[in-house]
XYZ file of C-alpha atoms in Angstrom:
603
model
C 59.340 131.192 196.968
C 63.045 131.234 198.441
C 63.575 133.450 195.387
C 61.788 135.959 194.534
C 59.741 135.715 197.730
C 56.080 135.249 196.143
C 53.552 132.918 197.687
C 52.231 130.139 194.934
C 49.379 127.967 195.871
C 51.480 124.461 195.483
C 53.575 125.959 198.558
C 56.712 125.490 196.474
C 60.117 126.157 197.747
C 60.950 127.888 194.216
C 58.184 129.067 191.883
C 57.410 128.202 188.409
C 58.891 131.524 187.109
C 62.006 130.991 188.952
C 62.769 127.494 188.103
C 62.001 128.237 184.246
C 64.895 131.152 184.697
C 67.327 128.792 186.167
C 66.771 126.030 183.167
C 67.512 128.944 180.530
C 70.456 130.173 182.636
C 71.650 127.042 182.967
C 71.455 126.115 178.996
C 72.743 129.210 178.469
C 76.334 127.895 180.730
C 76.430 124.507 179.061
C 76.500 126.103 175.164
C 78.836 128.920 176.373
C 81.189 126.207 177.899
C 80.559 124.252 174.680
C 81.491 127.288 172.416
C 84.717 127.600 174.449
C 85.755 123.901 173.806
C 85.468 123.911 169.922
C 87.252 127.261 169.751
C 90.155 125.712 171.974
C 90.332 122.541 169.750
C 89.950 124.281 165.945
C 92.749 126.892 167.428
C 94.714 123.683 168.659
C 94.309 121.603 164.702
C 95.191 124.949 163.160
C 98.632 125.338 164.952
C 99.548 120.887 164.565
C 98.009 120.832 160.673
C 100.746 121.436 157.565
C 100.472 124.380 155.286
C 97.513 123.697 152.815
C 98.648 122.749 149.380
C 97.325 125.159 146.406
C 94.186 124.404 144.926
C 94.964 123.128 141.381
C 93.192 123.777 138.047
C 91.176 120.685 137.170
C 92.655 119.900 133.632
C 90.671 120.716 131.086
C 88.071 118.412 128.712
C 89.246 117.288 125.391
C 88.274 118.709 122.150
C 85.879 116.145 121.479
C 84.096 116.082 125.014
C 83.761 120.063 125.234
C 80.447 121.302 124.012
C 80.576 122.907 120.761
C 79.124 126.961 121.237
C 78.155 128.733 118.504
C 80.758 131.889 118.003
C 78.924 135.126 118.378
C 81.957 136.910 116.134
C 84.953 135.782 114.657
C 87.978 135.620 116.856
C 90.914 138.196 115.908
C 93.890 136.579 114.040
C 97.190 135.994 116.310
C 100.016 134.296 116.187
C 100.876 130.925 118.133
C 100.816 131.097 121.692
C 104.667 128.805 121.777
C 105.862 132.028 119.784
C 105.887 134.187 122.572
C 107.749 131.351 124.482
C 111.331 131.843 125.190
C 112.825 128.992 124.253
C 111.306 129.561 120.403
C 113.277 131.803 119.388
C 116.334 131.100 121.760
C 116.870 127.564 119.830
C 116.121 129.309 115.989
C 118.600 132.059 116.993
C 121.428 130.110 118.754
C 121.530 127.989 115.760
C 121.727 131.276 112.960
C 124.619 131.838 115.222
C 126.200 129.243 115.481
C 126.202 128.632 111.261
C 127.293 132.122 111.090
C 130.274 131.447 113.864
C 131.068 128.371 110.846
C 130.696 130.224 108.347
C 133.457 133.247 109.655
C 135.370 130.281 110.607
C 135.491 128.806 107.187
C 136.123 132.029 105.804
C 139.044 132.448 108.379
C 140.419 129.111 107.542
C 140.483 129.509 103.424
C 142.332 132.612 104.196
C 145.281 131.298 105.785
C 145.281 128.248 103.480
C 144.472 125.603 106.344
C 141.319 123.797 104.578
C 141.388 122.528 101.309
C 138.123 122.169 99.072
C 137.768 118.710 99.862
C 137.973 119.239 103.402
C 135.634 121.790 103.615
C 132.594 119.513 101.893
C 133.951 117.233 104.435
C 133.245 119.595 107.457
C 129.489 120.226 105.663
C 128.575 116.583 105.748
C 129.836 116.115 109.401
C 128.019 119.336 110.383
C 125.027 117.784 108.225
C 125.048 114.599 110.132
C 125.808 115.618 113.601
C 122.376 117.747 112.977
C 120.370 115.102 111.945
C 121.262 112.904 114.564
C 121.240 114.732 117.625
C 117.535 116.526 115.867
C 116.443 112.838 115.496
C 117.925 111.401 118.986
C 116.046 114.582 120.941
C 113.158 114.141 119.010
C 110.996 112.660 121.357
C 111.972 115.088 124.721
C 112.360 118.602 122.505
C 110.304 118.183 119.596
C 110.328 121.736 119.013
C 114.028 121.984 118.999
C 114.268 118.867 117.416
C 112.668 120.049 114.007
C 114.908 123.383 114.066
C 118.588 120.709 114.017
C 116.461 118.152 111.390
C 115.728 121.636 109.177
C 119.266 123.010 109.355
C 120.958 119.315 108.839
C 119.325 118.795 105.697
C 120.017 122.735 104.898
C 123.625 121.694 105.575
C 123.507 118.640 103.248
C 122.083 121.130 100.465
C 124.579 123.335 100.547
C 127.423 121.310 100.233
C 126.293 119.442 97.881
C 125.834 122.585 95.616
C 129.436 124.002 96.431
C 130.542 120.846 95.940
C 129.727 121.256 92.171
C 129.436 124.542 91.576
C 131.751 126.071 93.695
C 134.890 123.504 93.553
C 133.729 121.319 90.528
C 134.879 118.027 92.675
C 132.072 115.859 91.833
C 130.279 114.879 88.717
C 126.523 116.590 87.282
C 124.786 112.795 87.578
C 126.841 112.454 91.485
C 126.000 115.804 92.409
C 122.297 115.449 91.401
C 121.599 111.672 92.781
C 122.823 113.055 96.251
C 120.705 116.225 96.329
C 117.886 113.551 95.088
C 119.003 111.269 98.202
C 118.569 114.703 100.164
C 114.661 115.572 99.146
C 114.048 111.917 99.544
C 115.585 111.826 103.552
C 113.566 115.285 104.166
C 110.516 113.511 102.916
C 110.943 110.374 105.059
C 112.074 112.243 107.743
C 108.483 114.289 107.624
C 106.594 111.597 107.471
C 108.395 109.635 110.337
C 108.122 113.230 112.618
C 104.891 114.213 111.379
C 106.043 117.591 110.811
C 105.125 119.848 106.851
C 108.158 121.940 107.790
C 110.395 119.036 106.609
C 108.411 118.439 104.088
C 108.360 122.116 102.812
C 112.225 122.137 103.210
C 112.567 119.324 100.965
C 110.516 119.899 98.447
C 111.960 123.296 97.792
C 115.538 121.921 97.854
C 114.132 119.427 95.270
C 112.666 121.676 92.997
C 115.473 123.504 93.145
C 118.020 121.391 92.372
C 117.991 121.395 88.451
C 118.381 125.713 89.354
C 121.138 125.211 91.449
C 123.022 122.356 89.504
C 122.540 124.881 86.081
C 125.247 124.216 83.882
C 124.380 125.966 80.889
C 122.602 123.371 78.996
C 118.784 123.300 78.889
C 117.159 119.977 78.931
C 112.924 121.024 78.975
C 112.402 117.274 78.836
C 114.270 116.177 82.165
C 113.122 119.480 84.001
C 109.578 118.952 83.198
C 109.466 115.137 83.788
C 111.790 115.737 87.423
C 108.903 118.345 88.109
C 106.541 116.455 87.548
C 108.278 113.141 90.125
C 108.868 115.734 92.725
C 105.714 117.352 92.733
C 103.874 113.661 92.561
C 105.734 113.128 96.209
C 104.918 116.037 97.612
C 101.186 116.156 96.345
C 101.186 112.392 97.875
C 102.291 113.411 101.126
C 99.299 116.051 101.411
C 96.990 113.802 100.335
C 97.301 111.179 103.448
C 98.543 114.004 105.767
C 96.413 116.837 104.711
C 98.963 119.458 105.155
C 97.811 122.032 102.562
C 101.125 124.388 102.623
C 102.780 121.176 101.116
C 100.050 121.034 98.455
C 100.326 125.229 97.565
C 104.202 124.262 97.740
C 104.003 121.764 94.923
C 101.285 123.843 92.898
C 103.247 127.856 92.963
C 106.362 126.152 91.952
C 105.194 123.177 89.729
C 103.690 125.974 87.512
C 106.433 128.451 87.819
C 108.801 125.722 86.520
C 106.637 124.942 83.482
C 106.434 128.172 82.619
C 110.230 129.235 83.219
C 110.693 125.968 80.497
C 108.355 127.229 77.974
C 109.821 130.786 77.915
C 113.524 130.236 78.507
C 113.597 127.399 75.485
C 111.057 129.473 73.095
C 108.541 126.857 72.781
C 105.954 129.454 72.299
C 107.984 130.064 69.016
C 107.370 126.817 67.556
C 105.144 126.275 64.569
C 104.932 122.527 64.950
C 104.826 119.510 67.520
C 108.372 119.015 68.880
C 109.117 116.534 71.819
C 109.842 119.599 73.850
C 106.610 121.349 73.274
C 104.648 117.548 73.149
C 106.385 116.783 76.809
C 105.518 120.528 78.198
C 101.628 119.569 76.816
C 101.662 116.443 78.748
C 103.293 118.147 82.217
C 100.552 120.621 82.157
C 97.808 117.788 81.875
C 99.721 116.077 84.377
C 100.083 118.702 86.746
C 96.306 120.203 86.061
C 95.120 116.468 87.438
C 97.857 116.637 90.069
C 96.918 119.846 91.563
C 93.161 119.811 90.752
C 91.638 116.751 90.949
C 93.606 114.999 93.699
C 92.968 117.289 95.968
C 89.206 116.936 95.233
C 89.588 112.897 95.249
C 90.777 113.570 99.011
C 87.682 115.745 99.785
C 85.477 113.263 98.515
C 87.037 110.449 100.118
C 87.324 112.619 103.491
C 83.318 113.080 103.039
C 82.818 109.383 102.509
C 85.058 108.023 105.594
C 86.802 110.935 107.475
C 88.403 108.839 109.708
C 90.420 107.085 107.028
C 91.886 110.511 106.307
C 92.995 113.470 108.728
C 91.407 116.673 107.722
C 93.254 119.113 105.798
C 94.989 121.649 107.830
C 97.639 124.141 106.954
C 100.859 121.944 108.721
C 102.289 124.928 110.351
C 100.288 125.172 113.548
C 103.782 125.458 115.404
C 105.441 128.334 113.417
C 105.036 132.083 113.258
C 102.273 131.800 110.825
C 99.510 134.082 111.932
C 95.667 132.444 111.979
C 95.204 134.905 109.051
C 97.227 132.417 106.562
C 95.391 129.048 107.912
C 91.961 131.384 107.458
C 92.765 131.742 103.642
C 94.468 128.291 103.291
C 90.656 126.675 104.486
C 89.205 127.537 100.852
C 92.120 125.627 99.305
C 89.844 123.507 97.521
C 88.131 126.244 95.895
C 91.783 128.094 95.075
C 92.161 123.849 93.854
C 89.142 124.079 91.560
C 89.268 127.868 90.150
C 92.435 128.259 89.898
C 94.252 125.599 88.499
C 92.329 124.660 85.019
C 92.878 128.739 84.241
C 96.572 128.261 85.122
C 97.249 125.171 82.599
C 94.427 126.764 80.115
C 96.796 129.568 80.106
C 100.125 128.392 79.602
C 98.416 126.019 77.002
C 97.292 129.279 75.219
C 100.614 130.607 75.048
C 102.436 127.438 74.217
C 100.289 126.610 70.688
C 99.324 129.995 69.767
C 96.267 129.013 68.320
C 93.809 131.081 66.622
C 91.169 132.643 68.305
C 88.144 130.372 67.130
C 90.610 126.888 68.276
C 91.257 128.764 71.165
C 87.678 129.047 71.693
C 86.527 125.634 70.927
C 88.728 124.535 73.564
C 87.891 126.660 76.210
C 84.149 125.730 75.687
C 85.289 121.825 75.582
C 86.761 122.321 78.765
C 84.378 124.764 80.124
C 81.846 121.879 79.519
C 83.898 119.178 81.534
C 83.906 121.173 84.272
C 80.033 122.002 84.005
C 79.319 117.768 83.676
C 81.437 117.508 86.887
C 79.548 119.895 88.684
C 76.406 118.496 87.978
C 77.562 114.829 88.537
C 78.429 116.322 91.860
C 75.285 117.949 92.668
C 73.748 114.539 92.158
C 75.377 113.354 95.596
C 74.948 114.903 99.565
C 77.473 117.098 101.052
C 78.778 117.919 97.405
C 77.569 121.231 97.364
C 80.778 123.089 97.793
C 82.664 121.217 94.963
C 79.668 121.101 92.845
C 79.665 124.865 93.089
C 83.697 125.520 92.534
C 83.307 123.221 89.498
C 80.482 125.561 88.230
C 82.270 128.675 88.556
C 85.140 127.159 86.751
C 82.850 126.400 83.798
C 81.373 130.006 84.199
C 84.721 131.795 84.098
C 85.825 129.555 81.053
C 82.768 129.742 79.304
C 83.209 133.890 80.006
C 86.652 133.891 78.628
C 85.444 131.733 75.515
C 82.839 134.182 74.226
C 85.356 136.547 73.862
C 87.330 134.341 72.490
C 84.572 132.800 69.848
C 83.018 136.699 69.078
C 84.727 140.068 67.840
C 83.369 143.192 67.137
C 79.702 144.165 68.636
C 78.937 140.497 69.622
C 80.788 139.450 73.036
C 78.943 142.302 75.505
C 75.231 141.264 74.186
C 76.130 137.672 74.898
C 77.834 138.378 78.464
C 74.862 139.904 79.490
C 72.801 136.934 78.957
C 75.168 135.664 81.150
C 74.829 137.883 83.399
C 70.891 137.772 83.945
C 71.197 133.496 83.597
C 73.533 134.074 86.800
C 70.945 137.180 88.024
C 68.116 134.217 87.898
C 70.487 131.609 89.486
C 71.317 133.403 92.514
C 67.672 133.011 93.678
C 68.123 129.691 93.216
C 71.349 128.751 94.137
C 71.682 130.364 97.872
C 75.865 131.466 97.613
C 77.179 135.174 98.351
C 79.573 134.776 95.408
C 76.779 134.001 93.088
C 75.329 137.445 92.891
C 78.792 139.423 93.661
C 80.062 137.787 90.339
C 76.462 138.235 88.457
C 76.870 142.170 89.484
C 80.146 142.390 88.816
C 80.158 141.002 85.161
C 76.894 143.871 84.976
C 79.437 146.361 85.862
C 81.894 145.962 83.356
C 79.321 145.564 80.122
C 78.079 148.878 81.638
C 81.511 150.192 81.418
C 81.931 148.998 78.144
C 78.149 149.946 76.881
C 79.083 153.673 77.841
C 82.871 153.452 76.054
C 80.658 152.231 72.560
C 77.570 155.169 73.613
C 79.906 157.677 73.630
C 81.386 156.815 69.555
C 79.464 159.658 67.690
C 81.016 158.974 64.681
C 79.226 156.226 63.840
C 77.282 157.826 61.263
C 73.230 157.184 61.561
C 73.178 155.265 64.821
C 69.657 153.559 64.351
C 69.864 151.834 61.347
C 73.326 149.648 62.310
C 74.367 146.504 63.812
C 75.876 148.599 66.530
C 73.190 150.907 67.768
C 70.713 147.822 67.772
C 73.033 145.244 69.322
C 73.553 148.080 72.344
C 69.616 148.745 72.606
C 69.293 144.914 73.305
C 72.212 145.477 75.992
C 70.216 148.483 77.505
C 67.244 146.349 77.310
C 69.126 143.034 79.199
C 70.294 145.400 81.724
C 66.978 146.466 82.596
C 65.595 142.953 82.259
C 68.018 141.978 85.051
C 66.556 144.337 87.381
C 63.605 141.918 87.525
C 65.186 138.582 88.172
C 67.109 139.859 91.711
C 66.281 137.338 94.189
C 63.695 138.688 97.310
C 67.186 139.182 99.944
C 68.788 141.481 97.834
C 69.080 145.105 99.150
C 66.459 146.957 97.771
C 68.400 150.128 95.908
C 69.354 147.649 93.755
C 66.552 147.427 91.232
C 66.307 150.869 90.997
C 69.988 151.340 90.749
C 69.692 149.086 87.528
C 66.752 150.748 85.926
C 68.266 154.102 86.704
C 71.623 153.316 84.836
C 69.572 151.412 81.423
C 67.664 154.841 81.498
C 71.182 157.132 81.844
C 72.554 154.561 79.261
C 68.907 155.084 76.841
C 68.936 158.934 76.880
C 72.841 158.585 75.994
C 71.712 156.368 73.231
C 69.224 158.425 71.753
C 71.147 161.713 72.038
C 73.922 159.600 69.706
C 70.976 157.774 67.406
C 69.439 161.040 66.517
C 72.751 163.572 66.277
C 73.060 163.690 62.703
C 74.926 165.414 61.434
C 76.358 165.514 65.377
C 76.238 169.268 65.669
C 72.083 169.299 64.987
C 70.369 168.339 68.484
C 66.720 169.166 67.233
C 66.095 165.331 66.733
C 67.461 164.211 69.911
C 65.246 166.780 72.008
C 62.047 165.711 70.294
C 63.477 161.674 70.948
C 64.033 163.356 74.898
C 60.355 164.392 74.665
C 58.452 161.462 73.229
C 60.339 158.956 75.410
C 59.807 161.420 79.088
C 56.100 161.902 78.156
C 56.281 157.850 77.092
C 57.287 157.160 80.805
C 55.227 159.729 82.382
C 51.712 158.098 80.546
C 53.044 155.072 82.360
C 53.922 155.758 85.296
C 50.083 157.575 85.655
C 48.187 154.412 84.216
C 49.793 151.943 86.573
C 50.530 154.518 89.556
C 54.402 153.592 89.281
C 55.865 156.807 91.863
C 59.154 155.616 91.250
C 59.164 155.977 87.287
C 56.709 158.973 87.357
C 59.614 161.192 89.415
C 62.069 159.711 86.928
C 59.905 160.891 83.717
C 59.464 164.706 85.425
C 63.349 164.607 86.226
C 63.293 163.421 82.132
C 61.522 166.511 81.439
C 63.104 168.894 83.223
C 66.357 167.565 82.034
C 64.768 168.184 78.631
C 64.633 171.823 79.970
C 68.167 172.661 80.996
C 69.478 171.196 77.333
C 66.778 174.169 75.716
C 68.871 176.597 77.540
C 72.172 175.346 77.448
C 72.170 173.257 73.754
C 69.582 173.926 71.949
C 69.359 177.892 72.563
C 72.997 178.511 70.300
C 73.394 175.009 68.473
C 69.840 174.620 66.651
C 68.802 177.142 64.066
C 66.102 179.830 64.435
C 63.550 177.724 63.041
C 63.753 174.219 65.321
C 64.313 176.801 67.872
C 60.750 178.246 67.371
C 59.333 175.136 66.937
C 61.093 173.693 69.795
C 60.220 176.294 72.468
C 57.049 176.437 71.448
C 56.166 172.893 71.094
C 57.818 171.646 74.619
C 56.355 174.939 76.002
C 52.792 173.982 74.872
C 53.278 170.589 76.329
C 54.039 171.458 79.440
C 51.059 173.749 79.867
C 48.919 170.838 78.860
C 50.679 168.238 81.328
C 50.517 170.742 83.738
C 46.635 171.809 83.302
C 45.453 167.851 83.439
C 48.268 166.471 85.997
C 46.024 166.283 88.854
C 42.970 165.131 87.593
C 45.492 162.148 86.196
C 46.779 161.858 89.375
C 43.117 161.897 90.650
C 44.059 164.842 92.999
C 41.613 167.914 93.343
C 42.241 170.980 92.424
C 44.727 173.331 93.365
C 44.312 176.157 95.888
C 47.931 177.547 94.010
């Protein structure tokens, strides 16, 4: 070989080991010079290309095409992310300023005589219009902007027309009150035609205001209620095919504030018979329940049966400084709708008759049943749970409120506590957190009231009265309700319940058998029967629970020996006491373990 020297048997110039090494050199050249070339070029397109542009955010999917997650916790409440934008409060304050700039100059100009009355209303109206129709012209380009000039122009309007009656007495009640009537009805249009509550809200508060702000002195209850009544018809109209509820709580707060302003202010409550005032008041509340009850529960069903006739019912101020907090609490306005409103106009209905108790009653139950036929007409039908359920509280509440109105004396508590344990037995049924808060709650306060009535030991002989029995069969409900908790409730609380009827028992016989109250003999032998009562039970059936609660008995029994019984019995129930309870516990004691089928003791 010419290489590497070595003689090969083919009697090659170059070997087969050589030529192999110049192949792989030579490769090794061609992808070297290869290398070379692309790094020249890519160095070359690097310096000739433009600057890359910025890689933009790919816009993101509507509501309707993102995927719906389930939320693992609720999200905190905050405020609206255009309120921490500049230009939101920049607009609100520039125009405080500016009406405040107005206002100094107005006051500047009556000082040194320049503007007369007349002129000044003028300046309002211009300064009313000019804010309207640059708020309307920008509409479409600053819509933000555009609702803060709409809201101050009909402010404007407002205003003068009130100091133009008021103030300078230039104008006539009926012209004065058709224009601020014009007003309400422009802020309404003007909502609809923007799509904005805010109007809305602003004009229906100037229009409920108006008979308060054009007050002359002179009451009219009819005109007041039947205005009311118009204004709170268009704003209740406007929720119902825009689903803004603030306009809807708008209508409802004042709409019953007014009524109730009318029947104290003109004494209606005073009168002994039917008036037109009092007969027109009766038919605003009836107007107003169905207004601010039932309409909104005609939209709900409707929205169930076809929601896209309807847009769903949202608070209206998505856009303002109202925190998530407010729209959280405004979501349950249907069941605010439901509760709420019947007890409002049963109320003022209460107050304006001033019927006795057992009318009062019979009316409340009337209405109590209405409300229970609704509910179950609406349990008949899907996805009517939740108004089938408001409806049903509403005819719980009333039906609550008419046993005390019905009963007096010892009768009411025995007969809420049926209620009670019907409600107890529902809530196993009926599968609502409400359900058993309000069964436990109504328990709570006939306990508070059972242990006001236990605690009367001048009754005289407590066992043989209408009292003592009627709160035994309370005791004996309350621990009757114990048993009808559904399987999910916590588990203290059937002990909690049979722990308080026994507290409320012992109480019970201590005030049964004090008689005279200062002699306690009787009530420690009633102790001991009913302790050694509990403890034979508890060993037959092997209850632990009741067994610990019938030694604690006992030994309760114990302590009032020493402390009660030891100075207030005399020396013969003392001796007889002692030595019965003291014999009785040797004999419990000697035969306790064989009962408990336990060996004997090594002690």
């Amino acid at each position: 070989c010419s290489l590497c020297g070595t003689q090969n048997k083919a009697s090659q110039i170059i070997c087969s080991n050589c030529q192999s090494n110049l192949q792989q050199a030579a490769l090794i050249r061609s992808l070297t010079e290869r290398v070379s070339a692309l790094e020249t070029t890519l160095a070359q397109l690097r310096t000739d290309a433009p600057a890359a542009p910025k890689p933009t955010t790919p816009p993101e999917p509507s509501p309707a095409a993102k995927p719906t997650q389930p939320q693992s916790r609720e999200r905190a409440p905050r405020l609206p992310e255009n309120v921490w934008q500049s230009d939101f409060w920049l607009n609100k304050i520039g125009l405080g300023l500016l009406l405040l700039a107005l206002a100094f100059l107005f006051n500047y100009a009556v000082e040194q005589g320049w503007l007369t009355p007349a002129v000044r209303l003028a300046i309002g109206l211009v300064l009313g219009t000019g804010l309207l129709a640059l708020g309307y012209r920008i509409a479409e380009r600053r819509r933000h902007f555009s609702q803060v000039l709409l809201g101050g122009g009909i402010a404007a309007y407002y205003i003068t027309g009130f100091a133009a009656f008021q103030l300078y007495e230039l104008v006539s009640y009926p012209l004065a009150f058709g224009f601020m009537v014009l007003v309400t009805s422009l802020a309404l249009l003007l909502s609809l035609r923007q799509k904005e509550a805010m109007l809305s809200l602003i004009g229906g508060l100037g229009g409920l205001a108006t008979p308060f702000l054009l007050y002359t002195g002179e009451g009219n209850i009819i005109g007041l209620v039947i205005y009311t009544c118009l204004i709170c018809t268009g704003l209740v109209t406007i929720y119902f095919y825009q689903g803004w509820q603030s306009v809807l709580w708008l209508a409802t707060s004042a709409g019953w504030l007014i009524l109730l302003v009318a029947m104290v202010s003109a004494d209606l409550f005073e009168e002994e018979t039917i008036t037109a005032e009092n007969g027109v008041l009766q038919g605003g509340i009836l107007f107003c329940l169905i207004l601010f009850w039932a309409v909104p529960v005609l939209r709900r069903l409707e929205w169930l049966d076809t929601p896209e006739r309807l847009p769903r019912a949202s608070l209206g101020l998505a856009d303002s400084v109202w925190p998530a907090a407010v729209q959280a609490f405004f979501d349950k306005h249907i069941r605010l709708a439901m509760v709420g409103n019947p007890l409002v106009a049963m109320g003022i209905t209460w107050e304006l008759w001033r019927l006795s108790e057992i009318n009062e009653g019979l009316l409340t139950v009337a209405v109590a049943a209405a409300f229970g036929l609704i509910a179950w007409l609406l349990n008949q039908r899907d996805l009517r749970e939740d108004l089938a359920y408001g409806h049903g509280t509403t005819a719980v509440l009333l039906l609550t409120i008419a046993i005390g109105q019905l009963f007096r004396d010892d009768w009411p508590m025995p007969l809420w506590m049926v209620e009670a344990l019907a409600l107890h037995g529902l809530s196993g049924q009926i599968k609502r957190r409400t359900l058993p808060l309000a069964a436990h709650g109504l328990s709570l306060i006939i306990v508070l009231g059972l242990l006001d009535r236990l605690f009367d030991f001048g009754m005289g002989t407590a066992v043989f009265n209408q009292q003592a029995l009627i709160d035994l069969a309370i005791i004996g409900l309350l621990l009757g309700a114990s048993y009808l908790f559904p399987p999910r409730a916590p588990a203290w609380l059937r002990p909690a319940y049979r722990l308080v009827a026994h507290i409320a028992l012992l109480i019970w016989l201590w005030r049964a058998f004090s008689f005279p109250p200062e002699e306690q003999g009787l009530v420690t032998v009633a102790w001991g029967v009913y302790a050694v009562s509990l403890l034979a039970v508890a060993l037959r059936y092997r209850f632990r629970q009741l067994r610990l609660v019938a030694l604690a008995t006992l030994f309760l029994l114990v302590g009032k020996l020493f402390l009660v019984d030891l100075t207030a019995v005399e020396t013969v129930w003392r001796i007889l006491l002692f030595a019965g309870f003291g014999g009785l516990f040797l004999f419990i004691s000697y035969f306790y373990r064989s009962w408990l089928g336990l060996g004997e003791s090594t002690g």
